[in-house]
Amino acid sequence: MIILAILVFGSAIATESRILDGTLETASDKGIEYIAQFVDDYGNFSAPFVTDNDLCFFFKLPLILSTAGKLRQANLVLNYIKMNFMQPDGDFRTSQSVKACFPYGTYYTYTNVWITMAAHSMGRYDVSVPALEFLQPFFRAFTTSGPPSDGHTLTEMFTASHLGNLALLTGDRKAAKKAAKVVMKIMSMQPNLNQTIYYKLDRGNLVTDASQVRGNFFVNRTAPNQPYLFVAYSADFLVKLYMQTEKKDYLDLAKQIISWLSTCHPSIYQSDSTKKVAVAAAWLAALTGDEDAKFVAEAISSYLVSTQNDDGSFPESTLPGNTPEISYALRLVDAVY
């Protein structure tokens, strides 16, 4: 379903030429082959960067592998996830005491949404149906660090957008529009958009001070090495929601976000953490021909390709599993642009 959606959307979008002449697909293919060789017949994944039987090393793989046509390996890993990490209530956890390794345990539904998207797209309703049932309360409150029933109140653009993309995939238009309202509310509350985007909301109030929350909560436009993806992912979601609704407000805000990011410190174009920025920009560029978006997508993608090792892997950063998601991101940019 993911691949079909890309092809359907892509057929309606005019682009002058293929981005970087197919080098992104070539790099993605190499990365996918590197990943697939470490999936055994039981769905276990034993790449060199895997250090423990932790959900954080597995949750992205079914969607990434299935999108690349590795359906057997995707199903094997999904089976492994179901047997080892799926809970009776439809949640996914490494253990009763551990959600997933840092930082994925902090963003509670991030792992769940990746798995649910894959299962739904692959027709694995034995996984996707209970997983979606578990996520229903989050579609109402979009809390980031845990279920709203446990007293969690913090939300952010990234969480709302991730859940919003899942809602679009599963046809829940009401939840998708609610997610967009969260994003639009946060952006409308910005006190100094020329310099900063604050992307977290707690009890309806914009988080603008470190005393209010642990961890990052803003992107500084002129400072280096910022958490750009936490803002950029909303552009990805809003473009897709616009394609479904044709509501121009969504597209306008997506353009605003990508335009703002294009003026950020040059480190945005030299980081393996900005792969989601490239994908969001590619969607916008393909749909509108926006020049800022074209530049962002091409510059980041070019950098990512330049970092690939001869064996198809990419350098591992502080987050586990860089190679799978970079391979996936390059494939998406190539497909939609």
Tab-separated table of C-alpha atoms in Angstrom:
chain	number	residue	atom	x	y	z
A	1	MET	CA	0.000	0.000	0.000
A	2	ILE	CA	2.855	2.396	0.788
A	3	ILE	CA	4.488	1.747	-2.583
A	4	LEU	CA	1.141	2.019	-4.386
A	5	ALA	CA	0.390	5.328	-2.689
A	6	ILE	CA	3.730	6.755	-3.757
A	7	LEU	CA	3.217	5.620	-7.339
A	8	VAL	CA	-0.328	6.994	-7.474
A	9	PHE	CA	0.654	10.343	-6.009
A	10	GLY	CA	3.769	10.439	-8.154
A	11	SER	CA	1.825	9.904	-11.363
A	12	ALA	CA	-0.109	13.099	-10.701
A	13	ILE	CA	2.960	15.198	-9.927
A	14	ALA	CA	5.100	16.683	-12.661
A	15	THR	CA	8.857	16.930	-12.113
A	16	GLU	CA	11.394	18.149	-14.645
A	17	SER	CA	13.809	15.270	-14.162
A	18	ARG	CA	14.671	12.489	-11.768
A	19	ILE	CA	16.538	13.772	-8.753
A	20	LEU	CA	20.276	13.038	-8.941
A	21	ASP	CA	19.741	10.759	-11.963
A	22	GLY	CA	18.825	7.612	-10.060
A	23	THR	CA	21.784	7.574	-7.684
A	24	LEU	CA	19.431	7.625	-4.702
A	25	GLU	CA	17.751	4.388	-5.738
A	26	THR	CA	21.139	2.769	-6.315
A	27	ALA	CA	22.330	3.804	-2.866
A	28	SER	CA	19.053	2.659	-1.330
A	29	ASP	CA	19.303	-0.739	-3.029
A	30	LYS	CA	22.801	-1.231	-1.632
A	31	GLY	CA	21.635	-0.270	1.835
A	32	ILE	CA	18.629	-2.575	1.702
A	33	GLU	CA	20.743	-5.517	0.550
A	34	TYR	CA	23.121	-4.854	3.417
A	35	ILE	CA	20.234	-4.904	5.903
A	36	ALA	CA	18.432	-7.929	4.451
A	37	GLN	CA	21.461	-10.205	4.772
A	38	PHE	CA	21.222	-9.964	8.569
A	39	VAL	CA	17.600	-11.184	8.800
A	40	ASP	CA	17.524	-14.908	9.548
A	41	ASP	CA	14.729	-17.432	9.014
A	42	TYR	CA	13.296	-16.645	12.443
A	43	GLY	CA	13.110	-12.902	11.809
A	44	ASN	CA	15.981	-12.088	14.128
A	45	PHE	CA	18.157	-9.192	13.014
A	46	SER	CA	21.879	-9.449	13.708
A	47	ALA	CA	23.509	-6.438	12.027
A	48	PRO	CA	26.755	-5.256	13.663
A	49	PHE	CA	25.034	-2.300	15.330
A	50	VAL	CA	22.488	-4.540	17.107
A	51	THR	CA	23.655	-4.818	20.705
A	52	ASP	CA	20.619	-6.262	22.451
A	53	ASN	CA	17.225	-7.872	21.897
A	54	ASP	CA	15.619	-4.454	22.106
A	55	LEU	CA	12.602	-3.165	20.192
A	56	CYS	CA	14.655	-0.184	19.018
A	57	PHE	CA	16.625	-2.354	16.575
A	58	PHE	CA	13.562	-3.983	14.975
A	59	PHE	CA	10.593	-1.626	14.794
A	60	LYS	CA	11.483	0.190	11.551
A	61	LEU	CA	12.466	-2.891	9.584
A	62	PRO	CA	9.087	-4.265	8.396
A	63	LEU	CA	8.088	-0.990	6.720
A	64	ILE	CA	11.546	-0.353	5.299
A	65	LEU	CA	11.987	-3.883	3.950
A	66	SER	CA	8.466	-4.169	2.536
A	67	THR	CA	8.722	-0.788	0.794
A	68	ALA	CA	11.916	-2.019	-0.868
A	69	GLY	CA	10.272	-5.256	-2.031
A	70	LYS	CA	11.855	-7.517	0.586
A	71	LEU	CA	8.478	-8.918	1.624
A	72	ARG	CA	9.736	-12.230	2.982
A	73	GLN	CA	12.220	-10.569	5.307
A	74	ALA	CA	9.632	-7.959	6.291
A	75	ASN	CA	7.161	-10.665	7.300
A	76	LEU	CA	9.816	-12.603	9.188
A	77	VAL	CA	10.796	-9.549	11.220
A	78	LEU	CA	7.147	-8.692	11.842
A	79	ASN	CA	6.624	-12.228	13.142
A	80	TYR	CA	9.615	-11.756	15.435
A	81	ILE	CA	8.222	-8.460	16.718
A	82	LYS	CA	4.829	-10.041	17.349
A	83	MET	CA	6.339	-12.943	19.281
A	84	ASN	CA	8.901	-10.968	21.279
A	85	PHE	CA	7.605	-7.439	21.751
A	86	MET	CA	3.837	-7.277	21.189
A	87	GLN	CA	1.785	-7.032	24.370
A	88	PRO	CA	-1.736	-8.413	24.965
A	89	ASP	CA	-3.179	-4.879	24.753
A	90	GLY	CA	-1.596	-4.158	21.344
A	91	ASP	CA	1.342	-2.150	22.677
A	92	PHE	CA	4.956	-2.977	21.793
A	93	ARG	CA	7.635	-3.131	24.473
A	94	THR	CA	11.088	-4.609	24.944
A	95	SER	CA	9.962	-5.820	28.370
A	96	GLN	CA	7.470	-4.912	31.062
A	97	SER	CA	9.940	-2.415	32.515
A	98	VAL	CA	11.517	-1.127	29.281
A	99	LYS	CA	9.706	0.383	26.288
A	100	ALA	CA	12.775	0.676	24.034
A	101	CYS	CA	16.319	1.991	24.200
A	102	PHE	CA	16.862	5.746	24.355
A	103	PRO	CA	15.494	7.886	22.822
A	104	TYR	CA	12.695	5.701	21.451
A	105	GLY	CA	11.227	4.969	24.855
A	106	THR	CA	10.777	8.707	25.378
A	107	TYR	CA	8.651	9.046	22.240
A	108	TYR	CA	6.179	6.396	23.269
A	109	THR	CA	4.138	5.887	20.103
A	110	TYR	CA	7.005	6.329	17.656
A	111	THR	CA	7.832	2.618	17.608
A	112	ASN	CA	4.157	1.642	17.570
A	113	VAL	CA	3.336	3.752	14.535
A	114	TRP	CA	6.181	2.354	12.412
A	115	ILE	CA	5.083	-1.206	13.164
A	116	THR	CA	1.386	-0.473	12.664
A	117	MET	CA	1.976	1.228	9.317
A	118	ALA	CA	3.922	-1.780	8.095
A	119	ALA	CA	1.429	-4.338	9.368
A	120	HIS	CA	-1.540	-2.480	7.862
A	121	SER	CA	0.217	-2.048	4.503
A	122	MET	CA	1.268	-5.710	4.415
A	123	GLY	CA	-2.194	-7.031	5.257
A	124	ARG	CA	-0.995	-8.289	8.630
A	125	TYR	CA	-4.190	-7.454	10.459
A	126	ASP	CA	-3.284	-9.862	13.255
A	127	VAL	CA	-0.827	-7.146	14.235
A	128	SER	CA	-2.350	-3.921	12.916
A	129	VAL	CA	-5.860	-4.280	14.376
A	130	PRO	CA	-4.832	-4.664	18.043
A	131	ALA	CA	-2.044	-2.122	17.497
A	132	LEU	CA	-4.554	0.442	16.216
A	133	GLU	CA	-6.896	-0.259	19.109
A	134	PHE	CA	-4.088	0.479	21.553
A	135	LEU	CA	-3.371	3.791	19.807
A	136	GLN	CA	-6.948	5.121	19.873
A	137	PRO	CA	-6.471	7.254	23.029
A	138	PHE	CA	-3.400	8.835	21.443
A	139	PHE	CA	-5.470	9.913	18.439
A	140	ARG	CA	-7.469	12.065	20.839
A	141	ALA	CA	-4.657	13.617	22.887
A	142	PHE	CA	-1.446	13.012	20.859
A	143	THR	CA	0.637	12.706	24.010
A	144	THR	CA	4.333	12.108	23.449
A	145	SER	CA	5.846	10.330	26.440
A	146	GLY	CA	3.060	7.935	27.400
A	147	PRO	CA	-0.671	7.195	27.455
A	148	PRO	CA	-2.959	10.070	28.466
A	149	SER	CA	-4.564	7.717	31.000
A	150	ASP	CA	-1.247	7.719	32.887
A	151	GLY	CA	-1.371	11.490	33.285
A	152	HIS	CA	0.795	12.448	30.325
A	153	THR	CA	-0.066	15.863	28.873
A	154	LEU	CA	2.926	16.846	26.730
A	155	THR	CA	2.526	16.753	22.963
A	156	GLU	CA	4.538	18.105	20.054
A	157	MET	CA	4.482	18.635	16.320
A	158	PHE	CA	6.471	15.466	15.641
A	159	THR	CA	4.187	13.149	17.619
A	160	ALA	CA	1.004	14.633	16.170
A	161	SER	CA	2.394	14.366	12.639
A	162	HIS	CA	3.551	10.769	13.063
A	163	LEU	CA	0.143	9.718	14.351
A	164	GLY	CA	-1.461	11.864	11.655
A	165	ASN	CA	0.378	9.991	8.919
A	166	LEU	CA	-0.848	6.705	10.369
A	167	ALA	CA	-4.390	8.082	10.481
A	168	LEU	CA	-4.147	8.998	6.794
A	169	LEU	CA	-2.866	5.536	5.916
A	170	THR	CA	-5.728	3.814	7.733
A	171	GLY	CA	-8.418	6.186	6.456
A	172	ASP	CA	-9.105	7.935	9.764
A	173	ARG	CA	-9.630	11.420	8.370
A	174	LYS	CA	-11.021	12.765	11.624
A	175	ALA	CA	-7.877	11.846	13.555
A	176	ALA	CA	-5.657	13.202	10.771
A	177	LYS	CA	-7.397	16.572	10.870
A	178	LYS	CA	-7.140	16.664	14.668
A	179	ALA	CA	-3.407	16.026	14.374
A	180	ALA	CA	-3.132	18.896	11.902
A	181	LYS	CA	-4.914	21.193	14.351
A	182	VAL	CA	-2.223	20.455	16.925
A	183	VAL	CA	0.527	21.331	14.449
A	184	MET	CA	-1.223	24.483	13.267
A	185	LYS	CA	-1.912	25.612	16.820
A	186	ILE	CA	1.731	25.229	17.817
A	187	MET	CA	2.920	27.148	14.758
A	188	SER	CA	0.392	29.930	15.360
A	189	MET	CA	1.737	30.449	18.898
A	190	GLN	CA	5.369	31.115	17.931
A	191	PRO	CA	6.700	34.254	19.677
A	192	ASN	CA	9.799	34.798	17.507
A	193	LEU	CA	9.551	32.862	14.270
A	194	ASN	CA	12.481	34.729	12.742
A	195	GLN	CA	14.811	32.945	15.139
A	196	THR	CA	13.125	29.950	16.765
A	197	ILE	CA	10.434	27.335	16.376
A	198	TYR	CA	9.213	25.885	19.663
A	199	TYR	CA	7.598	22.554	18.899
A	200	LYS	CA	6.169	21.265	22.181
A	201	LEU	CA	2.852	21.939	23.886
A	202	ASP	CA	1.874	21.106	27.466
A	203	ARG	CA	-1.712	21.507	28.662
A	204	GLY	CA	-2.349	23.869	25.777
A	205	ASN	CA	0.653	26.071	26.541
A	206	LEU	CA	3.689	26.437	24.298
A	207	VAL	CA	6.852	25.148	25.967
A	208	THR	CA	9.444	27.945	25.755
A	209	ASP	CA	11.589	27.334	28.833
A	210	ALA	CA	13.865	24.457	29.835
A	211	SER	CA	12.288	24.343	33.277
A	212	GLN	CA	9.031	23.179	31.694
A	213	VAL	CA	10.321	20.001	30.081
A	214	ARG	CA	13.228	17.599	29.793
A	215	GLY	CA	15.095	17.335	26.500
A	216	ASN	CA	14.976	19.460	23.362
A	217	PHE	CA	11.974	21.674	22.753
A	218	PHE	CA	13.002	24.143	20.028
A	219	VAL	CA	14.974	24.639	16.827
A	220	ASN	CA	17.217	27.698	16.642
A	221	ARG	CA	17.461	28.905	13.062
A	222	THR	CA	21.051	30.192	13.246
A	223	ALA	CA	22.614	27.659	15.632
A	224	PRO	CA	24.296	24.490	14.310
A	225	ASN	CA	23.169	20.897	14.726
A	226	GLN	CA	19.587	21.493	15.765
A	227	PRO	CA	16.824	18.824	16.010
A	228	TYR	CA	15.422	19.858	12.622
A	229	LEU	CA	13.448	16.664	12.080
A	230	PHE	CA	11.052	17.486	14.915
A	231	VAL	CA	9.759	20.411	12.870
A	232	ALA	CA	10.283	19.067	9.349
A	233	TYR	CA	8.172	15.949	9.797
A	234	SER	CA	5.096	18.139	10.102
A	235	ALA	CA	5.652	19.391	6.549
A	236	ASP	CA	5.672	15.772	5.355
A	237	PHE	CA	2.339	15.137	7.077
A	238	LEU	CA	0.712	18.404	6.003
A	239	VAL	CA	1.584	17.877	2.333
A	240	LYS	CA	-0.024	14.437	2.414
A	241	LEU	CA	-3.081	15.778	4.226
A	242	TYR	CA	-3.396	18.518	1.610
A	243	MET	CA	-3.291	15.885	-1.134
A	244	GLN	CA	-6.252	14.162	0.505
A	245	THR	CA	-8.290	17.243	1.466
A	246	GLU	CA	-7.107	19.945	-0.986
A	247	LYS	CA	-7.259	22.377	1.934
A	248	LYS	CA	-4.713	25.049	1.045
A	249	ASP	CA	-3.940	25.985	4.652
A	250	TYR	CA	-2.128	22.670	5.062
A	251	LEU	CA	0.022	23.218	1.985
A	252	ASP	CA	0.796	26.812	2.930
A	253	LEU	CA	2.051	25.782	6.354
A	254	ALA	CA	4.153	22.987	4.862
A	255	LYS	CA	5.750	25.556	2.541
A	256	GLN	CA	6.374	27.891	5.468
A	257	ILE	CA	8.105	25.155	7.461
A	258	ILE	CA	10.383	24.023	4.619
A	259	SER	CA	11.181	27.615	3.648
A	260	TRP	CA	12.154	28.355	7.259
A	261	LEU	CA	14.329	25.245	7.454
A	262	SER	CA	16.070	26.183	4.198
A	263	THR	CA	17.407	29.295	5.957
A	264	CYS	CA	18.795	27.390	8.938
A	265	HIS	CA	22.465	26.890	9.770
A	266	PRO	CA	24.328	24.981	6.995
A	267	SER	CA	24.756	22.012	9.343
A	268	ILE	CA	21.260	20.964	8.296
A	269	TYR	CA	22.823	19.805	5.017
A	270	GLN	CA	25.666	17.874	6.669
A	271	SER	CA	23.872	15.603	9.105
A	272	ASP	CA	22.550	12.054	8.943
A	273	SER	CA	19.749	13.110	11.299
A	274	THR	CA	18.042	15.224	8.625
A	275	LYS	CA	16.820	12.379	6.432
A	276	LYS	CA	13.197	13.154	7.376
A	277	VAL	CA	13.817	16.755	6.321
A	278	ALA	CA	14.843	15.544	2.860
A	279	VAL	CA	11.735	13.389	2.499
A	280	ALA	CA	9.396	16.197	3.570
A	281	ALA	CA	11.070	18.615	1.166
A	282	ALA	CA	10.849	16.084	-1.677
A	283	TRP	CA	7.096	15.694	-1.226
A	284	LEU	CA	6.648	19.467	-1.293
A	285	ALA	CA	8.965	19.948	-4.276
A	286	ALA	CA	7.209	17.248	-6.262
A	287	LEU	CA	3.786	18.694	-5.583
A	288	THR	CA	4.537	22.397	-6.035
A	289	GLY	CA	7.910	22.799	-7.729
A	290	ASP	CA	8.980	24.921	-4.763
A	291	GLU	CA	12.637	25.907	-5.264
A	292	ASP	CA	13.529	25.962	-1.561
A	293	ALA	CA	12.144	22.467	-1.188
A	294	LYS	CA	14.070	21.229	-4.234
A	295	PHE	CA	17.317	22.573	-2.842
A	296	VAL	CA	16.758	21.060	0.607
A	297	ALA	CA	15.851	17.621	-0.773
A	298	GLU	CA	18.788	17.501	-3.171
A	299	ALA	CA	21.414	18.901	-0.799
A	300	ILE	CA	20.600	16.558	2.070
A	301	SER	CA	20.205	13.524	-0.186
A	302	SER	CA	23.535	14.215	-1.879
A	303	TYR	CA	25.250	14.393	1.475
A	304	LEU	CA	23.682	11.145	2.674
A	305	VAL	CA	24.776	9.280	-0.459
A	306	SER	CA	28.313	10.593	-0.006
A	307	THR	CA	28.537	8.962	3.425
A	308	GLN	CA	27.662	5.426	2.289
A	309	ASN	CA	30.284	2.744	2.869
A	310	ASP	CA	31.375	0.294	0.166
A	311	ASP	CA	29.384	-2.540	1.766
A	312	GLY	CA	26.142	-0.536	1.530
A	313	SER	CA	25.991	0.507	5.170
A	314	PHE	CA	25.951	4.060	6.439
A	315	PRO	CA	27.941	5.358	9.418
A	316	GLU	CA	26.107	4.743	12.667
A	317	SER	CA	25.396	7.883	14.667
A	318	THR	CA	24.225	8.092	18.256
A	319	LEU	CA	20.934	6.481	17.244
A	320	PRO	CA	20.775	2.763	16.436
A	321	GLY	CA	19.847	1.684	12.950
A	322	ASN	CA	21.014	4.559	10.779
A	323	THR	CA	21.492	2.354	7.716
A	324	PRO	CA	17.879	1.130	7.484
A	325	GLU	CA	16.258	4.548	7.707
A	326	ILE	CA	18.711	6.347	5.435
A	327	SER	CA	18.171	3.643	2.810
A	328	TYR	CA	14.415	4.110	3.216
A	329	ALA	CA	14.581	7.911	3.059
A	330	LEU	CA	16.654	7.910	-0.117
A	331	ARG	CA	14.149	5.532	-1.702
A	332	LEU	CA	11.241	7.812	-0.827
A	333	VAL	CA	12.963	10.943	-2.112
A	334	ASP	CA	13.760	9.181	-5.387
A	335	ALA	CA	10.219	7.808	-5.706
A	336	VAL	CA	8.230	10.977	-5.098
A	337	TYR	CA	10.489	13.645	-6.563
